[in-house]
Short mmCIF file of C-alpha atoms in Angstrom, two decimals:
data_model
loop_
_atom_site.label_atom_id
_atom_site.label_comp_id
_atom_site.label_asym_id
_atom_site.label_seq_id
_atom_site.Cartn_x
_atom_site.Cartn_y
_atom_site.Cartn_z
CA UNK A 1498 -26.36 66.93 58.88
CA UNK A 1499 -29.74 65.54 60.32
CA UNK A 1500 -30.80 67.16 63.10
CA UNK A 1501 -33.99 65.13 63.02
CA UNK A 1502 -32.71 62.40 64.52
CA UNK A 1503 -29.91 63.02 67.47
CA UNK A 1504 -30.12 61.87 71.11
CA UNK A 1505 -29.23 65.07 73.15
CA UNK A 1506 -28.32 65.25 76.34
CA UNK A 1507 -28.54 68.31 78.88
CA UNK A 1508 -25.51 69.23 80.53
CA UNK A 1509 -25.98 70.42 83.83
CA UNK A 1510 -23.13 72.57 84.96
CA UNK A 1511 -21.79 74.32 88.08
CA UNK A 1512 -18.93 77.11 88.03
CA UNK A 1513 -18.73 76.27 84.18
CA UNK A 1514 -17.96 72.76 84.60
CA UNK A 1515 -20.02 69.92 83.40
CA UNK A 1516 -21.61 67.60 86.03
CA UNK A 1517 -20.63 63.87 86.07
CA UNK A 1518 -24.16 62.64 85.57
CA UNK A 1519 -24.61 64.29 82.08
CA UNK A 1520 -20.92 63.51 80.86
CA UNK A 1521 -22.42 60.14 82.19
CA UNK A 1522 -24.94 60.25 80.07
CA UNK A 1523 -22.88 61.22 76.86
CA UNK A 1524 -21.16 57.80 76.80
CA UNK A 1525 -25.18 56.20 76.98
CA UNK A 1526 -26.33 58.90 74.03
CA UNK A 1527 -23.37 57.31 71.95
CA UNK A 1528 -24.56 54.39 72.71
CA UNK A 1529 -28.07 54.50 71.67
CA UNK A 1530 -27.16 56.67 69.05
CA UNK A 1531 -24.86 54.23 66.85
CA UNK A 1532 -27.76 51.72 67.32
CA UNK A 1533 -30.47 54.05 65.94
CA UNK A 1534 -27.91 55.59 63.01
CA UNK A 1535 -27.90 59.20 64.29
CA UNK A 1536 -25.58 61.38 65.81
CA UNK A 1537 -25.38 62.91 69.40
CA UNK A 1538 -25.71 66.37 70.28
CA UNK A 1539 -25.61 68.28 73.63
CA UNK A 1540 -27.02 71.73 75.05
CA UNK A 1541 -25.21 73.56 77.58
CA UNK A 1542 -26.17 76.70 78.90
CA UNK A 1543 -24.34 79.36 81.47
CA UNK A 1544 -21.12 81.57 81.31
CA UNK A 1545 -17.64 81.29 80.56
CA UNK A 1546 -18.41 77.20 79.62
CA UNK A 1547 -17.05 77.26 75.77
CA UNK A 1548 -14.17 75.12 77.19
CA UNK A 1549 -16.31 72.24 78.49
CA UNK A 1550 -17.11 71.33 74.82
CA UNK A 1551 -13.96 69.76 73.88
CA UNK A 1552 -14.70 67.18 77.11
CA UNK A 1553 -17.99 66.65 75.80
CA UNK A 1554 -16.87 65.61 72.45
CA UNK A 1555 -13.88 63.32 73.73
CA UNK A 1556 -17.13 61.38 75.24
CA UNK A 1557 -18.82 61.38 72.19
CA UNK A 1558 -20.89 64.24 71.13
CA UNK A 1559 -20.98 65.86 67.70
CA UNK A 1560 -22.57 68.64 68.17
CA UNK A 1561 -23.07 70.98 71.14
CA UNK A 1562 -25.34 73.59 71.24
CA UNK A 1563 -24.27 76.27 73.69
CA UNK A 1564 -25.70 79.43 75.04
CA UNK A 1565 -23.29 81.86 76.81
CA UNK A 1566 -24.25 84.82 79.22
CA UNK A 1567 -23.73 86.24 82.55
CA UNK A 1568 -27.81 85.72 83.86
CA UNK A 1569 -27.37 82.54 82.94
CA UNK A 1570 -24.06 81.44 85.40
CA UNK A 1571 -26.80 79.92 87.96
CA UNK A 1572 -29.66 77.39 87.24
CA UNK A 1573 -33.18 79.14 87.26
CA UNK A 1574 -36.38 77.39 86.53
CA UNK A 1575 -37.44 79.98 83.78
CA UNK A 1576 -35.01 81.29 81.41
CA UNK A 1577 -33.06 77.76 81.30
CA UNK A 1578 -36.63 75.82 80.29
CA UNK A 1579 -37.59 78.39 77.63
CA UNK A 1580 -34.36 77.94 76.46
CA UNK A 1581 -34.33 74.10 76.40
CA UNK A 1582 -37.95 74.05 74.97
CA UNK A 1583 -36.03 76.45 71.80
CA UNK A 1584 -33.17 74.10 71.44
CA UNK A 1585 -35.05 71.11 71.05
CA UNK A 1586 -38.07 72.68 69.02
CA UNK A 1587 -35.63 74.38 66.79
CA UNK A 1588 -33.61 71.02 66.49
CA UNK A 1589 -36.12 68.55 66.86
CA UNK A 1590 -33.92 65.38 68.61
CA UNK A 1591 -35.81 61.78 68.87
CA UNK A 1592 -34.19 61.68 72.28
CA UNK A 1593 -33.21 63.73 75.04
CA UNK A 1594 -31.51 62.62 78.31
CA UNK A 1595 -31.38 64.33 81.77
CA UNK A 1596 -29.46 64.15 85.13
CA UNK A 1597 -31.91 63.19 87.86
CA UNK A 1598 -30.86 65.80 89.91
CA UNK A 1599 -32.39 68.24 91.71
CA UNK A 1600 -31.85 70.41 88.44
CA UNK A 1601 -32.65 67.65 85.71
CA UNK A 1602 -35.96 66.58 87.71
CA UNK A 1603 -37.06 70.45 87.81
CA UNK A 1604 -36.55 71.06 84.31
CA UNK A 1605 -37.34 68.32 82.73
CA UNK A 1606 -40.65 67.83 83.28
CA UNK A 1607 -41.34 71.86 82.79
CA UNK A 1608 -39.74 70.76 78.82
CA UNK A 1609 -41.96 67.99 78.28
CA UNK A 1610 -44.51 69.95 79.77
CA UNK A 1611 -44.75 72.53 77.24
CA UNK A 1612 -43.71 70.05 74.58
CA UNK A 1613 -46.43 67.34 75.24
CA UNK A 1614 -44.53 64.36 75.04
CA UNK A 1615 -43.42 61.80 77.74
CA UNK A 1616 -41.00 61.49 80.36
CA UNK A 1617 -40.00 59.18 82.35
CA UNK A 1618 -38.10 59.91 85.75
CA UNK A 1619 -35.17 58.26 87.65
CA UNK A 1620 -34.45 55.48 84.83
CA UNK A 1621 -31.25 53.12 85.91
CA UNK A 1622 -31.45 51.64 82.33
CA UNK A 1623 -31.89 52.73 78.53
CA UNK A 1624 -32.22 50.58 75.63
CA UNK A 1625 -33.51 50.52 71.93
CA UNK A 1626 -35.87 48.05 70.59
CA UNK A 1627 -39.39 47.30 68.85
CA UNK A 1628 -42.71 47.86 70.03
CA UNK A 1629 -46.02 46.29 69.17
CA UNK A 1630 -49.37 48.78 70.25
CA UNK A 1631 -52.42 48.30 68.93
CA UNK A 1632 -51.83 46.32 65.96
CA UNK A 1633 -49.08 49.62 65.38
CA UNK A 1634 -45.13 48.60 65.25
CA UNK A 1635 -43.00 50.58 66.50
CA UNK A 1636 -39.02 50.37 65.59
CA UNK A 1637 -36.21 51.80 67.30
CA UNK A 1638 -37.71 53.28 70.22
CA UNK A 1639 -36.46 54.11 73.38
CA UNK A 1640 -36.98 51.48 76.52
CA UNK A 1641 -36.87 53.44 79.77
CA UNK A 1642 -36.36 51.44 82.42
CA UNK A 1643 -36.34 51.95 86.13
CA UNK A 1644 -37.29 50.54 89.78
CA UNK A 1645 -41.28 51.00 90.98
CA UNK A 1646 -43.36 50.19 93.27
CA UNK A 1647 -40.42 50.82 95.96
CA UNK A 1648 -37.94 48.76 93.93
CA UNK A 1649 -40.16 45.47 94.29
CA UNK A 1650 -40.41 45.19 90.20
CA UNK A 1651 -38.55 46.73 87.37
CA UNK A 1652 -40.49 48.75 84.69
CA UNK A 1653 -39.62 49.09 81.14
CA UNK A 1654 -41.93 52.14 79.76
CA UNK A 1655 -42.09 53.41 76.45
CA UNK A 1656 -43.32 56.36 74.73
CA UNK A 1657 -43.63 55.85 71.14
CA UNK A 1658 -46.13 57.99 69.48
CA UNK A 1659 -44.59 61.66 70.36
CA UNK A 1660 -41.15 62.80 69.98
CA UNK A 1661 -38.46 63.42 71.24
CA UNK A 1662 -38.57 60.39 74.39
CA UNK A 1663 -37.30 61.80 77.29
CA UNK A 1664 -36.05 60.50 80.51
CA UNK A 1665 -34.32 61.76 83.65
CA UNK A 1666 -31.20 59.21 84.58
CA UNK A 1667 -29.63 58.37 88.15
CA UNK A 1668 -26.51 59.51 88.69
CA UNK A 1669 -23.80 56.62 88.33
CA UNK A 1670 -25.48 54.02 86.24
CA UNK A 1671 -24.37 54.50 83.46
CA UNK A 1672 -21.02 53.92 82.79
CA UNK A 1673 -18.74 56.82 81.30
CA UNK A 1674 -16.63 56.22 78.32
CA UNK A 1675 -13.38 56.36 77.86
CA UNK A 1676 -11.85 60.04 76.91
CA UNK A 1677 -11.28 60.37 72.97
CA UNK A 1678 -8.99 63.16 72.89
CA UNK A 1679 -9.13 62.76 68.73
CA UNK A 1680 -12.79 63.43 68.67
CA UNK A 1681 -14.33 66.75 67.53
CA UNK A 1682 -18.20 68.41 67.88
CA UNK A 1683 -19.08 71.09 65.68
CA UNK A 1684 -20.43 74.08 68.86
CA UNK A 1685 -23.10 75.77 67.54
CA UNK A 1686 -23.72 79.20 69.75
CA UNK A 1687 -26.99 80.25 70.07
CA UNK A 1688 -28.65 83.51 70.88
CA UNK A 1689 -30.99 83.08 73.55
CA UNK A 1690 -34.44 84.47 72.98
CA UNK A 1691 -34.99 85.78 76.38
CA UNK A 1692 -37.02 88.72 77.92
CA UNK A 1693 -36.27 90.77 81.19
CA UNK A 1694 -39.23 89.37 83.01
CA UNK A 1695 -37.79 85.83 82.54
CA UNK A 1696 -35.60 86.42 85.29
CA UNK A 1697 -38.26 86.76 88.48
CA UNK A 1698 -35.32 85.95 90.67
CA UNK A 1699 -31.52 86.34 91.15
CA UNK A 1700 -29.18 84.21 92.82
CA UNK A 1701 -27.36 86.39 94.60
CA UNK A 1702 -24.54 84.04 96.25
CA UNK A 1703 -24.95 80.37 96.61
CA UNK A 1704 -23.43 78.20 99.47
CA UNK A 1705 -21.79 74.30 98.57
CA UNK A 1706 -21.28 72.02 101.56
CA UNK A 1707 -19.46 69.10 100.69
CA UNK A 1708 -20.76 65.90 100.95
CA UNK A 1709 -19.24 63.65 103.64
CA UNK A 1710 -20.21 60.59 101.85
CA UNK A 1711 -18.42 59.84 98.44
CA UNK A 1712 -20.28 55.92 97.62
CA UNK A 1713 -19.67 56.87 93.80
CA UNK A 1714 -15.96 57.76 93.99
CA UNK A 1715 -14.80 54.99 96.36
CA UNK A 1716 -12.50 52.58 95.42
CA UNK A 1717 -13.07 50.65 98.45
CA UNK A 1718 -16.50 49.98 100.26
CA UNK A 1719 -17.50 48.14 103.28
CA UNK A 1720 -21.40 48.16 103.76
CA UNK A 1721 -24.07 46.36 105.88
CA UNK A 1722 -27.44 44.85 105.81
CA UNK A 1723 -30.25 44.09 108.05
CA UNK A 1724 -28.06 41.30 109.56
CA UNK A 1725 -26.13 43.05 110.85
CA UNK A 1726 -28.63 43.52 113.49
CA UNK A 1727 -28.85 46.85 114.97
CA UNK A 1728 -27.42 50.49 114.91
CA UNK A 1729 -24.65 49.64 117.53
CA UNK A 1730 -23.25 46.43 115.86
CA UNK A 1731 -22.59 48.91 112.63
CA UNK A 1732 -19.27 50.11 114.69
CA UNK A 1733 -17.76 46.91 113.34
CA UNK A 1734 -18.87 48.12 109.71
CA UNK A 1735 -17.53 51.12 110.51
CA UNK A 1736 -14.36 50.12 111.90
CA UNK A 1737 -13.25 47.66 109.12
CA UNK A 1738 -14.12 50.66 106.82
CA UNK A 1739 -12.03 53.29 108.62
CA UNK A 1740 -9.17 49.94 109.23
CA UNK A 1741 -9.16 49.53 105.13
CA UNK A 1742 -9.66 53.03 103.97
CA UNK A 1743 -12.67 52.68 102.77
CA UNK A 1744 -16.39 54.39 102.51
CA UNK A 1745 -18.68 52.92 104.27
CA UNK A 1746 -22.25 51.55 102.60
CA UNK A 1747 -25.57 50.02 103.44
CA UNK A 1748 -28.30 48.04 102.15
CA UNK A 1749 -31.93 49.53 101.93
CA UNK A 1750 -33.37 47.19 104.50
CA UNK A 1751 -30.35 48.61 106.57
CA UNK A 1752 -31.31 52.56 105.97
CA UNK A 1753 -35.04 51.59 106.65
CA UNK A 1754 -34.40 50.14 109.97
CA UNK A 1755 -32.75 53.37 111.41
CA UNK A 1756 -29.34 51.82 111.15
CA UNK A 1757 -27.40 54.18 109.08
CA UNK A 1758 -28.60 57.19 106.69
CA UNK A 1759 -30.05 56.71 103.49
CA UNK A 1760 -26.38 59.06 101.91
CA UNK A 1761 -25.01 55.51 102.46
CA UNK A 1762 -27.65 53.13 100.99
CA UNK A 1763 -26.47 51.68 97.49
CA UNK A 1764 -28.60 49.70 95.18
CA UNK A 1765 -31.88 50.83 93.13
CA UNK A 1766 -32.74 53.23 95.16
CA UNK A 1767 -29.49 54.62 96.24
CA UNK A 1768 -26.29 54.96 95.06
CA UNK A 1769 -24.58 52.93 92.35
CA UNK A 1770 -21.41 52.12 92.74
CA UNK A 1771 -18.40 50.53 90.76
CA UNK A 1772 -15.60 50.19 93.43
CA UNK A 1773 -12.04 48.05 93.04
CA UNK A 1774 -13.28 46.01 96.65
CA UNK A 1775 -16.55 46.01 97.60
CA UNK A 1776 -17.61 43.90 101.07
CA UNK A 1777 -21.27 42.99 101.50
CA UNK A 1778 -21.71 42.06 105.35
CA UNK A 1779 -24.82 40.67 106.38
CA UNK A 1780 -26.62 41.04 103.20
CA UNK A 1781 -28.34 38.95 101.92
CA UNK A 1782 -28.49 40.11 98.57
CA UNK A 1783 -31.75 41.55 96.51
CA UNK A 1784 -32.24 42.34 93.63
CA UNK A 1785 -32.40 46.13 94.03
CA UNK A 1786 -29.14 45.82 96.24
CA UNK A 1787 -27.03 43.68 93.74
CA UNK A 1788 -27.84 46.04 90.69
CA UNK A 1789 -26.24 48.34 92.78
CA UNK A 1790 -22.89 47.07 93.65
CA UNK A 1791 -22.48 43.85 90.84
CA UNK A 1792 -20.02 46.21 88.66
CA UNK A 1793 -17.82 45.74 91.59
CA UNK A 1794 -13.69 44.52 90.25
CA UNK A 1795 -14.07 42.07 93.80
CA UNK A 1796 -16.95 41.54 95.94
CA UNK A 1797 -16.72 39.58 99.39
CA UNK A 1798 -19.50 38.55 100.58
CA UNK A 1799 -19.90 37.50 104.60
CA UNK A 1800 -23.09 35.87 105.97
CA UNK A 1801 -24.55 32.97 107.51
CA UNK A 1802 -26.70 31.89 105.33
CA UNK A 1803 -25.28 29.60 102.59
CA UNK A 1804 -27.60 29.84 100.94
CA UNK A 1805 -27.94 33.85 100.49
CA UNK A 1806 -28.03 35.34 96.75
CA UNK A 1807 -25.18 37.48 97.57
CA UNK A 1808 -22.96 34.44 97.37
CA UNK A 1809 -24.25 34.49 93.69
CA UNK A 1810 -22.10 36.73 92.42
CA UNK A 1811 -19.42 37.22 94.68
CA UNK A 1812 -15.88 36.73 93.74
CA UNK A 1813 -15.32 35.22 97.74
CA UNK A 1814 -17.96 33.82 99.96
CA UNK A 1815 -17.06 33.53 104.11
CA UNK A 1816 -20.23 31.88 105.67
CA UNK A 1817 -20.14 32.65 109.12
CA UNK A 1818 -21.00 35.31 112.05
CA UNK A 1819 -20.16 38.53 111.04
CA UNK A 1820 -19.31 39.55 114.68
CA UNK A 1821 -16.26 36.90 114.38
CA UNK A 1822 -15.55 37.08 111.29
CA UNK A 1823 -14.94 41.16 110.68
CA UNK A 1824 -12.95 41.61 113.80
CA UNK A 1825 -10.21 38.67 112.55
CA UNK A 1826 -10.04 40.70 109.37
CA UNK A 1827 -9.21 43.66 110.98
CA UNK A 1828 -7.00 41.85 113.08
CA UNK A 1829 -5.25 39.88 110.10
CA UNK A 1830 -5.21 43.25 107.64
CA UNK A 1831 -3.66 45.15 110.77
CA UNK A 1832 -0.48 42.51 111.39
CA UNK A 1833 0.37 42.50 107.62
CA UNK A 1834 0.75 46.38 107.61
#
């Protein structure tokens, strides 16, 4: 067993249950790790969560670390990053992956902290390849990539001299695997080195409200862009949304003009999304917004400019005035039900 060489992965849980981003991120660590010749291992940490291991194999883990106790049921900033800096000083992987959560953003950079090594945040890509510094080649290193300068470029940034590379990853971009029931990880408990002052505070009760916008989950999603041309005219969004069943989305330039909130923007710098129908109206079709929505099944596309990227990849194009064109939709999908 080398346990030199793994990509691990942090998985985030809540009421023992591992979040989607970090089973997410499971199917990537498989990934990367049958490139590189290594295997993949996980650390989970909270109580009662010895049954979320077989899930994290079927996705491809070998090996899951875990550290069960009551103090630990609830995410704190201390105890969980002493105990992340001992699983991956004791273990020593060449990669470890994060949620970019609220939790994976806190704690990972308190790991690589303490570790002195790179991270890189809010990555929407991960790759292995070569790199050239300094006369110096590098082999099989990890290519983090992600949006900057507000989504304008795309960055590829690598950290090659200091192991492990780490990186925080948006929820939704990468693409979970496939279930193996078959598979099996060897779960390694581990006693958790921890003192009484490591626990400054207690969550005494914690308080979920549900989100009333599910972009990720949606099989169906009807969203706008800046031509749609103003807050009011997104009632017709909204209408062919609630008319189809479907979630309605947005485009950044959209969100940034005060038409709807940014829970609804997709691309980049929102949400992606992989729904069965996805219908772009008035957008025109960036970059940022298309590697947000392109692992669409269908995309329909409505604007009235032929000549708009969107049209690029969608599966149907309707050139015209959105302000005709939605309502006979509605009108059309309403007589055949």
């Amino acid at each position: 067993m080398n346990t030199e060489n793994s990509v691990m992965v942090y998985i985030q849980q809540r009421e023992g249950k591992a979040a989607e981003v970090s089973l997410e991120l499971v199917s990537k660590a498989r990934e990367l790790a049958d490139k590189l010749g290594v295997e993949v291992s996980a650390a989970i940490f909270g109580d009662k969560i010895g049954d979320e291991v077989k899930r994290i194999a079927s996705l491809g883990a070998d090996r899951v670390y875990i550290i069960e106790e009551p103090r630990l049921k609830f995410y704190t900033p201390i105890p969980y990053s002493k105990l992340m800096i001992q699983v991956i000083s004791e273990y020593k992987p060449q990669i470890v992956l994060f949620g970019a959560t609220t939790e994976g953003r806190d704690l990972a950079p308190r790991a690589a902290s303490f570790l002195k090594v790179g991270l890189t945040a809010d990555c929407t890509d991960l790759q292995i390849g070569n790199h050239v510094q300094k006369e110096t080649e590098y082999k099989d290193i990890l290519y983090q990539i992600r949006p900057a300068f507000g989504g304008n470029i795309i960055a590829t940034i690598v950290c090659p001299e200091k192991k492990p590379q780490m990186a925080t990853v948006r929820e939704g971009v990468m693409r979970m695997a496939q279930p193996d029931p078959s598979r099996k990880a060897e779960m390694i408990r581990i006693t958790a080195r921890l003192e009484p002052d490591d626990f400054p505070s207690e969550i005494i009760n914690r308080v979920l409200e549900e989100k009333t916008v599910n972009l990720k989950g949606a099989q169906i999603i009807v969203s706008g862009g800046i031509g749609v041309g103003s807050k009011d005219n997104f009632a017709l969004i909204r209408e062919l949304a609630e008319t189809l069943g479907a979630e309605v989305g947005a485009s950044r330039a959209a969100v940034d003009a005060g038409f709807i909130g940014k829970e609804h923007q997709v691309g980049q710098t929102g949400t992606t999304v992989r729904p069965k129908l996805y219908i772009a109206c008035g957008i025109s079709g960036a970059i940022q917004h298309r590697a947000g929505m392109d692992g669409a099944a269908r995309i329909i596309a409505i604007n009235n400019d032929p000549e708009a990227p969107i049209f690029g990849i969608a599966h149907y194009g309707i050139i015209g005035d959105l302000n005709e064109v939605i309502p006979r939709m509605i009108k059309s999908y309403k007589a055949r039900v």
